[in-house]
Structure formats: structure tokens, C-alpha cells
Amino acid sequence: MRTIFLFLALCAAHFAFAQDQEERDDSFIKDNNKNLLKIDIKEPFMQVAVKCPNFKPAAYEGGVVVYKNILNRYMFAYLNSDFYALAGDFTFTLTVDAKGKVVDVTGFPKVPNSEVFFDDMQYVVRRIKKNWIPASCNGLPVTSQIKVKMSFSSISADID
């Protein structure tokens, strides 16, 4: 008899504390769609030519492969791709100052919704804390530009 009473009490408690689906606040839940990203960063990065007889291009400590891997990882982590669905080839120009810090990032080509993507890419590139080894002209550090080409594709999918 006690077992039946305990069982009924547990069932009653379970139903008493269960959430009512009608009263649940779903304002914090996003839509059931998710953008899937495909990113292919091309190598080698191209250095914009500087008129200097003894020019040494900017370099990343560990090489282009290390920077490419960090950039790829940061893009997946920090791009807010819920606001755009883009596909195609894009070129980003990184301006590296004489101290080795990336001071500007510009993207091309400009297509619908690409401005938000380009703003996100500025944020992503600036999140990378490690500086570049600046380019030099006759042994003195100079500002330079590096072109990074990539194929980017974001696909919107429903998740139920």
C-alpha cells in the first residue's frame, strides 16, 4: 500500500512541477534555421608591390599556413553569418603597418549583404592578437598590403 501511495505522490509531484508548453517564454530561442559555412582560403597570399630596390615582404611568424589556419578557425568562431547568405570568391586586403599590426581590412567585390560580412571580417582579423613581421624597404619597416583570396559559401538550412 505504501508503494502505491509513494508512486502516486511522485506522479502528482512530477505533473505539478512540469512546464506548461503554452506559458513557456521562447523569446531567447532563435529560428530553426542555421547557416552552414564553407571557407576555402587560397594560398599563397599576395603582397602588393612597393617601389623599393631592396623590398622584403611582410611575413607571419610561423608562415602563411599558420595564419591561414588561425584565420579559418576565427572565421568559424566569430562570423555572424545569420545576417547574410553569400557565395563566391572574395579578396581581402590587409594593411599591415610598420609595427606589424593589421590596421585596415577591405573586401572586394561588393555584393548585396557583403558590407555586414566585410565588417565581420574586420572584427575577425583584428581578433588575431599575434602581429605580422612588417615589410621592410632598405632595412626600415614600412606599411604594406597583403591580399588574401578566399572562396566563401554560406548555406541556410532548416533545423527541426
PDB file of C-alpha atoms in Angstrom:
ATOM      1  CA  MET A   1       0.000   0.000   0.000  1.00  0.00           C
ATOM      2  CA  ARG A   2       2.842   2.388   0.834  1.00  0.00           C
ATOM      3  CA  THR A   3       4.427   1.649  -2.529  1.00  0.00           C
ATOM      4  CA  ILE A   4       1.277   2.593  -4.417  1.00  0.00           C
ATOM      5  CA  PHE A   5       0.918   5.768  -2.322  1.00  0.00           C
ATOM      6  CA  LEU A   6       4.570   6.722  -2.954  1.00  0.00           C
ATOM      7  CA  PHE A   7       4.153   6.076  -6.686  1.00  0.00           C
ATOM      8  CA  LEU A   8       1.030   8.252  -6.892  1.00  0.00           C
ATOM      9  CA  ALA A   9       2.709  11.021  -4.861  1.00  0.00           C
ATOM     10  CA  LEU A  10       5.726  11.023  -7.213  1.00  0.00           C
ATOM     11  CA  CYS A  11       3.460  11.135 -10.287  1.00  0.00           C
ATOM     12  CA  ALA A  12       1.446  14.008  -8.808  1.00  0.00           C
ATOM     13  CA  ALA A  13       4.640  15.937  -7.946  1.00  0.00           C
ATOM     14  CA  HIS A  14       6.030  15.327 -11.435  1.00  0.00           C
ATOM     15  CA  PHE A  15       2.928  16.722 -13.134  1.00  0.00           C
ATOM     16  CA  ALA A  16       2.651  19.612 -10.674  1.00  0.00           C
ATOM     17  CA  PHE A  17       6.169  20.868 -11.450  1.00  0.00           C
ATOM     18  CA  ALA A  18       6.126  20.144 -15.200  1.00  0.00           C
ATOM     19  CA  GLN A  19       6.317  23.177 -17.513  1.00  0.00           C
ATOM     20  CA  ASP A  20       3.221  24.141 -19.373  1.00  0.00           C
ATOM     21  CA  GLN A  21       4.141  24.471 -23.071  1.00  0.00           C
ATOM     22  CA  GLU A  22       1.658  27.313 -23.523  1.00  0.00           C
ATOM     23  CA  GLU A  23       3.287  29.528 -20.904  1.00  0.00           C
ATOM     24  CA  ARG A  24       6.910  28.961 -21.897  1.00  0.00           C
ATOM     25  CA  ASP A  25       8.895  32.052 -22.960  1.00  0.00           C
ATOM     26  CA  ASP A  26      10.602  31.335 -26.297  1.00  0.00           C
ATOM     27  CA  SER A  27      11.964  34.833 -26.857  1.00  0.00           C
ATOM     28  CA  PHE A  28      15.520  33.624 -26.322  1.00  0.00           C
ATOM     29  CA  ILE A  29      15.283  30.842 -28.904  1.00  0.00           C
ATOM     30  CA  LYS A  30      16.353  31.740 -32.424  1.00  0.00           C
ATOM     31  CA  ASP A  31      14.646  30.491 -35.552  1.00  0.00           C
ATOM     32  CA  ASN A  32      15.121  26.882 -36.507  1.00  0.00           C
ATOM     33  CA  ASN A  33      17.472  27.759 -39.335  1.00  0.00           C
ATOM     34  CA  LYS A  34      21.249  27.759 -39.285  1.00  0.00           C
ATOM     35  CA  ASN A  35      23.798  28.972 -41.783  1.00  0.00           C
ATOM     36  CA  LEU A  36      26.434  26.441 -42.682  1.00  0.00           C
ATOM     37  CA  LEU A  37      29.780  27.891 -43.754  1.00  0.00           C
ATOM     38  CA  LYS A  38      32.272  26.628 -46.288  1.00  0.00           C
ATOM     39  CA  ILE A  39      35.509  28.600 -46.361  1.00  0.00           C
ATOM     40  CA  ASP A  40      38.494  27.972 -48.629  1.00  0.00           C
ATOM     41  CA  ILE A  41      41.383  30.400 -48.074  1.00  0.00           C
ATOM     42  CA  LYS A  42      43.731  30.370 -51.058  1.00  0.00           C
ATOM     43  CA  GLU A  43      47.499  30.288 -50.831  1.00  0.00           C
ATOM     44  CA  PRO A  44      49.871  31.999 -51.400  1.00  0.00           C
ATOM     45  CA  PHE A  45      48.927  35.410 -50.081  1.00  0.00           C
ATOM     46  CA  MET A  46      49.932  38.163 -52.483  1.00  0.00           C
ATOM     47  CA  GLN A  47      51.989  41.123 -51.374  1.00  0.00           C
ATOM     48  CA  VAL A  48      51.154  44.417 -53.069  1.00  0.00           C
ATOM     49  CA  ALA A  49      54.320  45.682 -54.716  1.00  0.00           C
ATOM     50  CA  VAL A  50      56.123  48.603 -53.106  1.00  0.00           C
ATOM     51  CA  LYS A  51      58.575  50.670 -55.136  1.00  0.00           C
ATOM     52  CA  CYS A  52      61.788  49.845 -53.362  1.00  0.00           C
ATOM     53  CA  PRO A  53      65.006  48.323 -54.701  1.00  0.00           C
ATOM     54  CA  ASN A  54      65.566  46.274 -51.525  1.00  0.00           C
ATOM     55  CA  PHE A  55      61.999  45.279 -50.543  1.00  0.00           C
ATOM     56  CA  LYS A  56      61.320  42.458 -48.098  1.00  0.00           C
ATOM     57  CA  PRO A  57      57.615  41.453 -47.863  1.00  0.00           C
ATOM     58  CA  ALA A  58      55.654  41.194 -44.632  1.00  0.00           C
ATOM     59  CA  ALA A  59      55.549  37.754 -43.070  1.00  0.00           C
ATOM     60  CA  TYR A  60      53.618  35.987 -40.349  1.00  0.00           C
ATOM     61  CA  GLU A  61      55.547  34.161 -37.651  1.00  0.00           C
ATOM     62  CA  GLY A  62      55.131  30.501 -38.479  1.00  0.00           C
ATOM     63  CA  GLY A  63      54.253  31.217 -42.093  1.00  0.00           C
ATOM     64  CA  VAL A  64      51.172  31.594 -44.228  1.00  0.00           C
ATOM     65  CA  VAL A  65      49.857  28.146 -43.289  1.00  0.00           C
ATOM     66  CA  VAL A  66      49.719  29.094 -39.595  1.00  0.00           C
ATOM     67  CA  TYR A  67      47.924  32.380 -40.344  1.00  0.00           C
ATOM     68  CA  LYS A  68      45.522  30.608 -42.711  1.00  0.00           C
ATOM     69  CA  ASN A  69      44.629  28.053 -40.017  1.00  0.00           C
ATOM     70  CA  ILE A  70      44.111  30.744 -37.364  1.00  0.00           C
ATOM     71  CA  LEU A  71      42.030  32.872 -39.744  1.00  0.00           C
ATOM     72  CA  ASN A  72      39.913  29.871 -40.723  1.00  0.00           C
ATOM     73  CA  ARG A  73      39.304  28.925 -37.072  1.00  0.00           C
ATOM     74  CA  TYR A  74      38.440  32.515 -36.115  1.00  0.00           C
ATOM     75  CA  MET A  75      36.077  32.875 -39.071  1.00  0.00           C
ATOM     76  CA  PHE A  76      34.082  29.854 -37.932  1.00  0.00           C
ATOM     77  CA  ALA A  77      34.074  31.175 -34.359  1.00  0.00           C
ATOM     78  CA  TYR A  78      33.301  34.866 -34.889  1.00  0.00           C
ATOM     79  CA  LEU A  79      31.449  35.345 -38.187  1.00  0.00           C
ATOM     80  CA  ASN A  80      27.829  36.184 -37.522  1.00  0.00           C
ATOM     81  CA  SER A  81      26.524  34.532 -40.672  1.00  0.00           C
ATOM     82  CA  ASP A  82      22.889  34.662 -39.552  1.00  0.00           C
ATOM     83  CA  PHE A  83      22.641  38.100 -41.208  1.00  0.00           C
ATOM     84  CA  TYR A  84      23.833  37.167 -44.690  1.00  0.00           C
ATOM     85  CA  ALA A  85      23.976  34.298 -47.135  1.00  0.00           C
ATOM     86  CA  LEU A  86      26.848  34.831 -49.538  1.00  0.00           C
ATOM     87  CA  ALA A  87      28.647  32.645 -52.025  1.00  0.00           C
ATOM     88  CA  GLY A  88      31.602  33.347 -54.278  1.00  0.00           C
ATOM     89  CA  ASP A  89      35.199  34.432 -54.398  1.00  0.00           C
ATOM     90  CA  PHE A  90      36.249  37.369 -52.238  1.00  0.00           C
ATOM     91  CA  THR A  91      39.550  39.196 -51.897  1.00  0.00           C
ATOM     92  CA  PHE A  92      40.532  40.909 -48.660  1.00  0.00           C
ATOM     93  CA  THR A  93      43.331  43.460 -48.488  1.00  0.00           C
ATOM     94  CA  LEU A  94      45.072  43.563 -45.115  1.00  0.00           C
ATOM     95  CA  THR A  95      47.040  46.751 -44.450  1.00  0.00           C
ATOM     96  CA  VAL A  96      49.972  45.956 -42.152  1.00  0.00           C
ATOM     97  CA  ASP A  97      51.640  49.000 -40.597  1.00  0.00           C
ATOM     98  CA  ALA A  98      55.344  49.437 -39.836  1.00  0.00           C
ATOM     99  CA  LYS A  99      54.807  47.877 -36.389  1.00  0.00           C
ATOM    100  CA  GLY A 100      53.312  44.695 -37.892  1.00  0.00           C
ATOM    101  CA  LYS A 101      49.748  45.411 -36.782  1.00  0.00           C
ATOM    102  CA  VAL A 102      46.817  44.961 -39.169  1.00  0.00           C
ATOM    103  CA  VAL A 103      45.253  48.433 -39.268  1.00  0.00           C
ATOM    104  CA  ASP A 104      42.695  48.008 -42.051  1.00  0.00           C
ATOM    105  CA  VAL A 105      40.806  45.240 -43.829  1.00  0.00           C
ATOM    106  CA  THR A 106      38.879  45.873 -47.031  1.00  0.00           C
ATOM    107  CA  GLY A 107      36.888  43.370 -49.047  1.00  0.00           C
ATOM    108  CA  PHE A 108      36.012  43.047 -52.702  1.00  0.00           C
ATOM    109  CA  PRO A 109      33.703  42.539 -54.639  1.00  0.00           C
ATOM    110  CA  LYS A 110      30.833  44.408 -53.089  1.00  0.00           C
ATOM    111  CA  VAL A 111      27.606  42.441 -53.490  1.00  0.00           C
ATOM    112  CA  PRO A 112      24.252  42.632 -51.672  1.00  0.00           C
ATOM    113  CA  ASN A 113      24.739  41.925 -47.941  1.00  0.00           C
ATOM    114  CA  SER A 114      28.530  41.910 -48.277  1.00  0.00           C
ATOM    115  CA  GLU A 115      29.049  45.036 -46.118  1.00  0.00           C
ATOM    116  CA  VAL A 116      27.990  43.142 -42.987  1.00  0.00           C
ATOM    117  CA  PHE A 117      30.302  40.292 -43.990  1.00  0.00           C
ATOM    118  CA  PHE A 118      33.191  42.724 -44.558  1.00  0.00           C
ATOM    119  CA  ASP A 119      32.575  44.337 -41.148  1.00  0.00           C
ATOM    120  CA  ASP A 120      32.608  40.889 -39.563  1.00  0.00           C
ATOM    121  CA  MET A 121      35.880  40.089 -41.340  1.00  0.00           C
ATOM    122  CA  GLN A 122      37.458  43.267 -39.923  1.00  0.00           C
ATOM    123  CA  TYR A 123      36.434  42.068 -36.464  1.00  0.00           C
ATOM    124  CA  VAL A 124      37.777  38.553 -37.135  1.00  0.00           C
ATOM    125  CA  VAL A 125      41.169  39.762 -38.406  1.00  0.00           C
ATOM    126  CA  ARG A 126      41.585  42.194 -35.508  1.00  0.00           C
ATOM    127  CA  ARG A 127      40.826  39.400 -33.010  1.00  0.00           C
ATOM    128  CA  ILE A 128      44.068  37.686 -34.089  1.00  0.00           C
ATOM    129  CA  LYS A 129      46.448  39.045 -31.473  1.00  0.00           C
ATOM    130  CA  LYS A 130      49.753  37.993 -32.971  1.00  0.00           C
ATOM    131  CA  ASN A 131      51.351  40.689 -35.139  1.00  0.00           C
ATOM    132  CA  TRP A 132      52.934  40.300 -38.531  1.00  0.00           C
ATOM    133  CA  ILE A 133      56.624  40.865 -39.169  1.00  0.00           C
ATOM    134  CA  PRO A 134      56.367  44.148 -41.105  1.00  0.00           C
ATOM    135  CA  ALA A 135      57.630  44.606 -44.631  1.00  0.00           C
ATOM    136  CA  SER A 136      60.886  46.491 -44.969  1.00  0.00           C
ATOM    137  CA  CYS A 137      62.472  48.767 -47.517  1.00  0.00           C
ATOM    138  CA  ASN A 138      66.243  49.123 -47.294  1.00  0.00           C
ATOM    139  CA  GLY A 139      66.090  47.581 -43.809  1.00  0.00           C
ATOM    140  CA  LEU A 140      63.458  50.030 -42.471  1.00  0.00           C
ATOM    141  CA  PRO A 141      59.921  48.793 -41.642  1.00  0.00           C
ATOM    142  CA  VAL A 142      57.203  50.111 -43.965  1.00  0.00           C
ATOM    143  CA  THR A 143      53.445  49.813 -44.299  1.00  0.00           C
ATOM    144  CA  SER A 144      52.385  47.166 -46.789  1.00  0.00           C
ATOM    145  CA  GLN A 145      49.294  45.433 -48.112  1.00  0.00           C
ATOM    146  CA  ILE A 146      48.587  41.727 -48.315  1.00  0.00           C
ATOM    147  CA  LYS A 147      45.832  40.271 -50.486  1.00  0.00           C
ATOM    148  CA  VAL A 148      44.040  37.188 -49.176  1.00  0.00           C
ATOM    149  CA  LYS A 149      41.779  35.380 -51.642  1.00  0.00           C
ATOM    150  CA  MET A 150      39.075  33.014 -50.474  1.00  0.00           C
ATOM    151  CA  SER A 151      36.011  31.170 -51.633  1.00  0.00           C
ATOM    152  CA  PHE A 152      33.170  31.684 -49.202  1.00  0.00           C
ATOM    153  CA  SER A 153      29.821  29.994 -49.155  1.00  0.00           C
ATOM    154  CA  SER A 154      27.077  30.187 -46.560  1.00  0.00           C
ATOM    155  CA  ILE A 155      24.096  27.922 -46.916  1.00  0.00           C
ATOM    156  CA  SER A 156      20.936  28.457 -44.931  1.00  0.00           C
ATOM    157  CA  ALA A 157      19.328  25.249 -43.683  1.00  0.00           C
ATOM    158  CA  ASP A 158      16.281  24.495 -41.545  1.00  0.00           C
ATOM    159  CA  ILE A 159      16.983  22.534 -38.398  1.00  0.00           C
ATOM    160  CA  ASP A 160      13.995  20.875 -36.772  1.00  0.00           C
TER     161      ASP A 160
END
